[in-house]
Each structure stands twice: as C-alpha cells, then as structure tokens.
Amino acid sequence: MKSRNEIDKKYKWNTEDIYKDWEEWQKDVEEMKSLMKEIPQYENKIENSREDFVKLIKLEEKLSRILEKVYLYPYMLKDLDSTDQLVSEKLQEIEYIYAQFSVATSWISPKILEIPKEKVEKWIDENDEIRDHKFNLMELYRLRTHVLDKDKEKLLSHFSQYMGAVNDIYDELSTSDIVWNEVELSTGEKVQVTNGLYSKILDGNKNQDDRRKAFEALYNSYNVNKNSYAAIYKGILQRDAAGAKAKNYKSTAEKALEPDNIPVKVYENLISSAKENSEPLKKYVEFRKKYLNLDSYHYYDNQIKLADYTKEFSYEEAKDIVLKSVKPLGEDYSRNLEKALGEGWLDVYETPNKRSGAYSLNIYDVHPYMLLNYNGTMDSVFTLAHELGHTLHSMYSTEHQPYATNDYTIFVAEVASTFNERLLLDYMLKTAESREEKIALIEEAIGNIMGTYYIQALFADYEYEAHKLAEEGSPITPDVLSGIMTKLFAEYFGDTLVMDELQKIIWARIPHFFNSPYYVYQYATSFAASSRLYEKVTGKNYSIEEREEARVKYLELLKSGGNNYPIEQLKTAGVNLLEKENFEAVAHEMERLTELLEKELKEL
C-alpha cells in the first residue's frame, strides 16, 4: 500500500477547491458564528412581517451553504487519514458549532407552523427571492404532526451532537483503531488483510483455503470487538427508537421514510418480494458450487470467477472504458463525465488510515468529490462507473436546481449509479475480447443483482428486525444480532450456503447500519427502478423515438434534484415502484442471465 506522498497528485483530491488552508476555513467559521447571532431577532417578527420572513429564509440558506463547506472540509480530510489529530480537532470544533446551529434554528419550523399555510403560500408567490423554497416550506405543513413546539424542539436540539457520538465511536473503532490480521497464502506470500485486499483475494484467488484464510483474518478483526460493536449498535437502535417516539412516529421505519413521503409498504414489499422470489438466487449458488467443484459453499465463495479471467485494469484504462460506455446518454452527459474525471475530483487509491469503500459527495458551491480505493479489478471499474453516476447526478442537479431543491433523496440517488453500471456492462459485453471476458461480465451482472438487490434486501430486512428490538424493548446483544443474520441468510439462501460462525458478525462491518440507518434498502429499490428505466432507454423492444423520449426523461430526473417526492420523480421518468412487479422482474432477469452463463460456460 503506497503512502499518500508517493501517489501522483492527479489521483488525489484537491481540497484547495474548498479552502486553501485552515486560516481560510476559520474565516468562514467565524462568519457563520456571526450570522448565527442574527437568527434570534426574527423569532417574534416573522408571523406578521413578510419582509422579515423572507430575510430569515435567506439567512438560513446562507448559513446552510457555509456550514456545508466548513463541515465537509475536515470530514473529507479525516476520511483520507483517520489518525490526523489536527483534522479530528477541527471536525469536533465544527460538530459543536453545528449543534449550536441546530439550537439556534430549532424554533424556526414550529414558528412557521403558527403562520397559516395560505398566508405563507401568498408570501412565497409574491416574492421571487424565496420561491425556490416553496416545496420545502410546504413540506413543513405536511409533516406538522412531527414538529414539536419550539421549547421541545430546542430541548431536542441540545442533544444533536451527543446523538452522533455513537457514530464517531464506530468510525474510530472500525477505521483508526482496527488491527488487520496477517495471513500466509498458499503461495507463501504473507499479506495483511485490509478491506481492500480482502475484496481482491475473493475476486481472484482460486484456492478456497486462501479465501477462507482471508475471510477469517478480516472478520476476526471485527469479531475481537464484537461486544463493543454490539454496544454501539444498541445505542444507535435505542437512539432511533427514542427519536421516533419523540417526533410522534409509529416506528423508526416510518420516521426514516416519511420525510420523503415513501410509504412503509414500499419497504415491506421489497423484502417480502425478495424472499418470495429467492429461487433464482439459490439456483445460482447451487450452480456455482457444482461448477467450482466445492464440497461446501461459503459466503466468501461468492466473488470468485467461474472463468479463468484475472485481467487487471489500470485506472487510466478504467476511465476510458467508463467514458465510452455512457455514450447512449448523449454528448452533454459524456462531456460532464469527462470533466468529473479531471484532476482533483477523485481520490483514487487505498492509502494507510484512509476510509474504506467508495462514495461521492457534492458541495453545491464547489463541485462533487469521489472517494475510491481502486485496486484494478473488474469490480473496481464498476465502482468507478457507480460513483460517477452519483457525481453526474449532482452536477446536473446543481446546474438546474437552486440550492433549496438541489439535494436529491437517497431513494433516487442509487438509480443514477446503478444505471451507469448497466451501461458499463453492456458496453464491455459488446467489446469483450474473449469468451472468458464475456463470462466474467455476465457474472458481474449476476453479482450486481445478488449484491445490489438480494443482499441489500437481506440487509434491509435485518435493519427492520433490529430496530424492532429497540422499539419493543427487547435485549440487544452480539448473539441476538448474529441470530437475526443467521435466520435471514437461511431464508434467502436456504441450505445452499454454509453459515460460518464468523459470517454471523457481518452486521459489525456494514458502515451503513451504523452511520445511515434505513439506507441500504434504497440500493435494491433503485436497482429495480434503474433496470426498468434502462430497458426503456436502450431496449430493442422500443422504437428510436420512444428510446429518445425515455433518455430525455431520464436526464430530466437527474436535473430535478429534490424538487418533488422521489416516488413521483420516478413515475415521471417512467417507473412506478408502488407496483410490486418491478421487484419481481429483477428475479426473472437473474434467472435469464444464469441460463446465459451456463450456455457460455458449456462452449468454453
């Protein structure tokens, strides 16, 4: 693993686009502190003064835009090096200020709700300066039963910084303080099994015993602290349950979904449909077990390729492939993607103490940033396409939406990323240089369905059950959490998969469970939606005119940011996720691809 200093700067973030140094950052911090002092003066004015109402809305937006920059700057730097003490201090400083901001603004929503809705609508329509805020302001009235009076909201806001402390503990335990174990592979090579290397071993090592060693090494890094992870997660579950009760929600699921106006039924439809239609998943695992000639099939056998295909892609090759793959979306999309691939927007390679995984985040007044841990595998090429999907979504949203409605929901976000993965898959299938490569790509497609749909539905199922423990006051221990995982793996995989003892603790190494509760289900719903949209944009069963209309509608979805409810945005784009058959179609596609894979392997 190279140090950051050994890596060319063109493969690293240019955080100077946000701030040149801490001195410049501090200036914005001080401005924010100063502006926050202005907020109280409006508390007894906005009910009867349109002018003061407008001033307050504009002030709150200005503060939010500054806060976005001053918070994300140290947050991103900490992701690059979790051991940097100065960065940790700055992040704690801004977290404290953020808590103060929450307290200072806690009275605003309750106070606005004292004003008749019709009066606020009239003020908005009469004033261009705040017309962009209409959707969000009207949302306050829709959700008014979950807004407490100003004293209660202020009281809750005092706990905002404390409520995030459990997340910080998880991040430190799983990043800064985690000890990676070393193993000796069958080749005699000794390696330290980090998250990045683990994925690479599972992707390319044909020796099942090596995969087992890597699995045990990685999972033992978490298992050694399983009691701490369980305690942290218990704190998160209890926090969420308390928050739901405090805000008058029936459940934590309702509290997570209601702000985006998503019925809990959509969540329940997903997990019930995934379980009811899990036969293609079981058949695929059985097929893999037979083809790999394994006596027993384990979770760590899921990634190894059936064909002898170990090609590695340089990062430059990956960029070129992804760029060519998005041509069906038009010249403007391609130009934007090329811009996103320029210097300073991506942090590409794994380095010591860098956060694992990948993400894309957007700073409205700067530009998006992408974090990768690129390792040259085919999977990492698809990860690049995935994160660029998010980034292009952000670019289009920023260009076409004002700040008030630029932030699209997570529910829609994964449509753009998985759509790009499908574009990449089709392009690489068409340009495959060998049958082995074609087989590897079909496997990639099936793997996407397994990982993005079935596994994420299983994880969503787990979160649903885990949160119910806290809602019902049931015990939450490592064994209880592992027991839920054991039950769900049996329900989704049947007896096709051996559930290793260490596999049960997978809940400890899924950051989304700890940092973004009720997030993962959206991978699966978005996968189903993007599959349907992709079919309309590129499908042979549609005319040229119909495909062009679908392409335009898809780009309009990316441009719409957060200006409507996500379910409605997707309906406008051409897919209705309230219809259960959208989920069932994913299972049918997996069955089709498995048959195609069997056919290709027979001809190998």
PDB file of N, CA and C in Angstrom, residues 72-106:
ATOM      1  N   LEU A  72     -17.760  19.710   5.674  1.00  0.00           N
ATOM      2  CA  LEU A  72     -17.237  18.678   4.777  1.00  0.00           C
ATOM      3  C   LEU A  72     -15.725  18.756   4.587  1.00  0.00           C
ATOM      4  N   TYR A  73     -15.153  19.928   4.747  1.00  0.00           N
ATOM      5  CA  TYR A  73     -13.699  20.070   4.595  1.00  0.00           C
ATOM      6  C   TYR A  73     -12.941  19.184   5.592  1.00  0.00           C
ATOM      7  N   PRO A  74     -13.147  19.304   6.910  1.00  0.00           N
ATOM      8  CA  PRO A  74     -12.451  18.390   7.833  1.00  0.00           C
ATOM      9  C   PRO A  74     -12.979  16.957   7.744  1.00  0.00           C
ATOM     10  N   TYR A  75     -14.247  16.787   7.427  1.00  0.00           N
ATOM     11  CA  TYR A  75     -14.821  15.436   7.290  1.00  0.00           C
ATOM     12  C   TYR A  75     -14.081  14.665   6.208  1.00  0.00           C
ATOM     13  N   MET A  76     -13.855  15.309   5.071  1.00  0.00           N
ATOM     14  CA  MET A  76     -13.157  14.648   3.963  1.00  0.00           C
ATOM     15  C   MET A  76     -11.698  14.390   4.299  1.00  0.00           C
ATOM     16  N   LEU A  77     -11.053  15.345   4.928  1.00  0.00           N
ATOM     17  CA  LEU A  77      -9.649  15.165   5.296  1.00  0.00           C
ATOM     18  C   LEU A  77      -9.486  14.022   6.298  1.00  0.00           C
ATOM     19  N   LYS A  78     -10.442  13.860   7.179  1.00  0.00           N
ATOM     20  CA  LYS A  78     -10.380  12.751   8.137  1.00  0.00           C
ATOM     21  C   LYS A  78     -10.545  11.419   7.409  1.00  0.00           C
ATOM     22  N   ASP A  79     -11.361  11.401   6.353  1.00  0.00           N
ATOM     23  CA  ASP A  79     -11.521  10.174   5.574  1.00  0.00           C
ATOM     24  C   ASP A  79     -10.220   9.783   4.867  1.00  0.00           C
ATOM     25  N   LEU A  80      -9.376  10.751   4.589  1.00  0.00           N
ATOM     26  CA  LEU A  80      -8.091  10.460   3.960  1.00  0.00           C
ATOM     27  C   LEU A  80      -7.070   9.950   4.970  1.00  0.00           C
ATOM     28  N   ASP A  81      -7.176  10.415   6.204  1.00  0.00           N
ATOM     29  CA  ASP A  81      -6.243   9.964   7.253  1.00  0.00           C
ATOM     30  C   ASP A  81      -6.934  10.092   8.603  1.00  0.00           C
ATOM     31  N   SER A  82      -7.481   8.984   9.057  1.00  0.00           N
ATOM     32  CA  SER A  82      -8.261   9.000  10.294  1.00  0.00           C
ATOM     33  C   SER A  82      -7.409   9.272  11.529  1.00  0.00           C
ATOM     34  N   THR A  83      -6.080   9.222  11.400  1.00  0.00           N
ATOM     35  CA  THR A  83      -5.200   9.429  12.554  1.00  0.00           C
ATOM     36  C   THR A  83      -4.717  10.875  12.677  1.00  0.00           C
ATOM     37  N   ASP A  84      -5.104  11.747  11.745  1.00  0.00           N
ATOM     38  CA  ASP A  84      -4.666  13.144  11.768  1.00  0.00           C
ATOM     39  C   ASP A  84      -5.367  13.867  12.921  1.00  0.00           C
ATOM     40  N   GLN A  85      -4.623  14.180  13.958  1.00  0.00           N
ATOM     41  CA  GLN A  85      -5.208  14.754  15.167  1.00  0.00           C
ATOM     42  C   GLN A  85      -5.729  16.170  14.950  1.00  0.00           C
ATOM     43  N   LEU A  86      -5.017  16.969  14.134  1.00  0.00           N
ATOM     44  CA  LEU A  86      -5.478  18.331  13.872  1.00  0.00           C
ATOM     45  C   LEU A  86      -6.838  18.296  13.179  1.00  0.00           C
ATOM     46  N   VAL A  87      -6.979  17.423  12.198  1.00  0.00           N
ATOM     47  CA  VAL A  87      -8.245  17.287  11.479  1.00  0.00           C
ATOM     48  C   VAL A  87      -9.353  16.862  12.441  1.00  0.00           C
ATOM     49  N   SER A  88      -9.045  15.911  13.321  1.00  0.00           N
ATOM     50  CA  SER A  88     -10.034  15.452  14.298  1.00  0.00           C
ATOM     51  C   SER A  88     -10.487  16.596  15.193  1.00  0.00           C
ATOM     52  N   GLU A  89      -9.542  17.437  15.590  1.00  0.00           N
ATOM     53  CA  GLU A  89      -9.882  18.593  16.434  1.00  0.00           C
ATOM     54  C   GLU A  89     -10.797  19.562  15.684  1.00  0.00           C
ATOM     55  N   LYS A  90     -10.478  19.824  14.421  1.00  0.00           N
ATOM     56  CA  LYS A  90     -11.289  20.750  13.618  1.00  0.00           C
ATOM     57  C   LYS A  90     -12.692  20.190  13.379  1.00  0.00           C
ATOM     58  N   LEU A  91     -12.755  18.880  13.164  1.00  0.00           N
ATOM     59  CA  LEU A  91     -14.053  18.255  12.937  1.00  0.00           C
ATOM     60  C   LEU A  91     -14.907  18.345  14.201  1.00  0.00           C
ATOM     61  N   GLN A  92     -14.288  18.113  15.353  1.00  0.00           N
ATOM     62  CA  GLN A  92     -15.031  18.234  16.611  1.00  0.00           C
ATOM     63  C   GLN A  92     -15.489  19.675  16.839  1.00  0.00           C
ATOM     64  N   GLU A  93     -14.647  20.612  16.445  1.00  0.00           N
ATOM     65  CA  GLU A  93     -14.997  22.024  16.593  1.00  0.00           C
ATOM     66  C   GLU A  93     -16.246  22.352  15.768  1.00  0.00           C
ATOM     67  N   ILE A  94     -16.271  21.891  14.541  1.00  0.00           N
ATOM     68  CA  ILE A  94     -17.413  22.232  13.687  1.00  0.00           C
ATOM     69  C   ILE A  94     -18.651  21.429  14.070  1.00  0.00           C
ATOM     70  N   GLU A  95     -18.460  20.235  14.612  1.00  0.00           N
ATOM     71  CA  GLU A  95     -19.617  19.466  15.106  1.00  0.00           C
ATOM     72  C   GLU A  95     -20.278  20.197  16.270  1.00  0.00           C
ATOM     73  N   TYR A  96     -19.466  20.828  17.092  1.00  0.00           N
ATOM     74  CA  TYR A  96     -20.007  21.605  18.209  1.00  0.00           C
ATOM     75  C   TYR A  96     -20.773  22.815  17.683  1.00  0.00           C
ATOM     76  N   ILE A  97     -20.204  23.470  16.688  1.00  0.00           N
ATOM     77  CA  ILE A  97     -20.875  24.641  16.096  1.00  0.00           C
ATOM     78  C   ILE A  97     -22.167  24.212  15.398  1.00  0.00           C
ATOM     79  N   TYR A  98     -22.121  23.043  14.769  1.00  0.00           N
ATOM     80  CA  TYR A  98     -23.326  22.529  14.117  1.00  0.00           C
ATOM     81  C   TYR A  98     -24.429  22.303  15.155  1.00  0.00           C
ATOM     82  N   ALA A  99     -24.040  21.790  16.309  1.00  0.00           N
ATOM     83  CA  ALA A  99     -25.020  21.592  17.380  1.00  0.00           C
ATOM     84  C   ALA A  99     -25.604  22.933  17.815  1.00  0.00           C
ATOM     85  N   GLN A 100     -24.750  23.960  17.904  1.00  0.00           N
ATOM     86  CA  GLN A 100     -25.229  25.298  18.257  1.00  0.00           C
ATOM     87  C   GLN A 100     -26.178  25.836  17.182  1.00  0.00           C
ATOM     88  N   PHE A 101     -25.853  25.565  15.929  1.00  0.00           N
ATOM     89  CA  PHE A 101     -26.713  25.971  14.811  1.00  0.00           C
ATOM     90  C   PHE A 101     -28.091  25.317  14.942  1.00  0.00           C
ATOM     91  N   SER A 102     -28.099  24.047  15.313  1.00  0.00           N
ATOM     92  CA  SER A 102     -29.360  23.336  15.491  1.00  0.00           C
ATOM     93  C   SER A 102     -30.193  23.975  16.595  1.00  0.00           C
ATOM     94  N   VAL A 103     -29.530  24.346  17.678  1.00  0.00           N
ATOM     95  CA  VAL A 103     -30.238  25.006  18.773  1.00  0.00           C
ATOM     96  C   VAL A 103     -30.755  26.367  18.335  1.00  0.00           C
ATOM     97  N   ALA A 104     -29.909  27.135  17.654  1.00  0.00           N
ATOM     98  CA  ALA A 104     -30.269  28.491  17.235  1.00  0.00           C
ATOM     99  C   ALA A 104     -31.442  28.519  16.268  1.00  0.00           C
ATOM    100  N   THR A 105     -31.571  27.460  15.467  1.00  0.00           N
ATOM    101  CA  THR A 105     -32.634  27.433  14.443  1.00  0.00           C
ATOM    102  C   THR A 105     -33.807  26.532  14.833  1.00  0.00           C
ATOM    103  N   SER A 106     -33.755  25.942  16.017  1.00  0.00           N
ATOM    104  CA  SER A 106     -34.771  24.963  16.410  1.00  0.00           C
ATOM    105  C   SER A 106     -36.177  25.547  16.492  1.00  0.00           C
TER     106      SER A 106
END
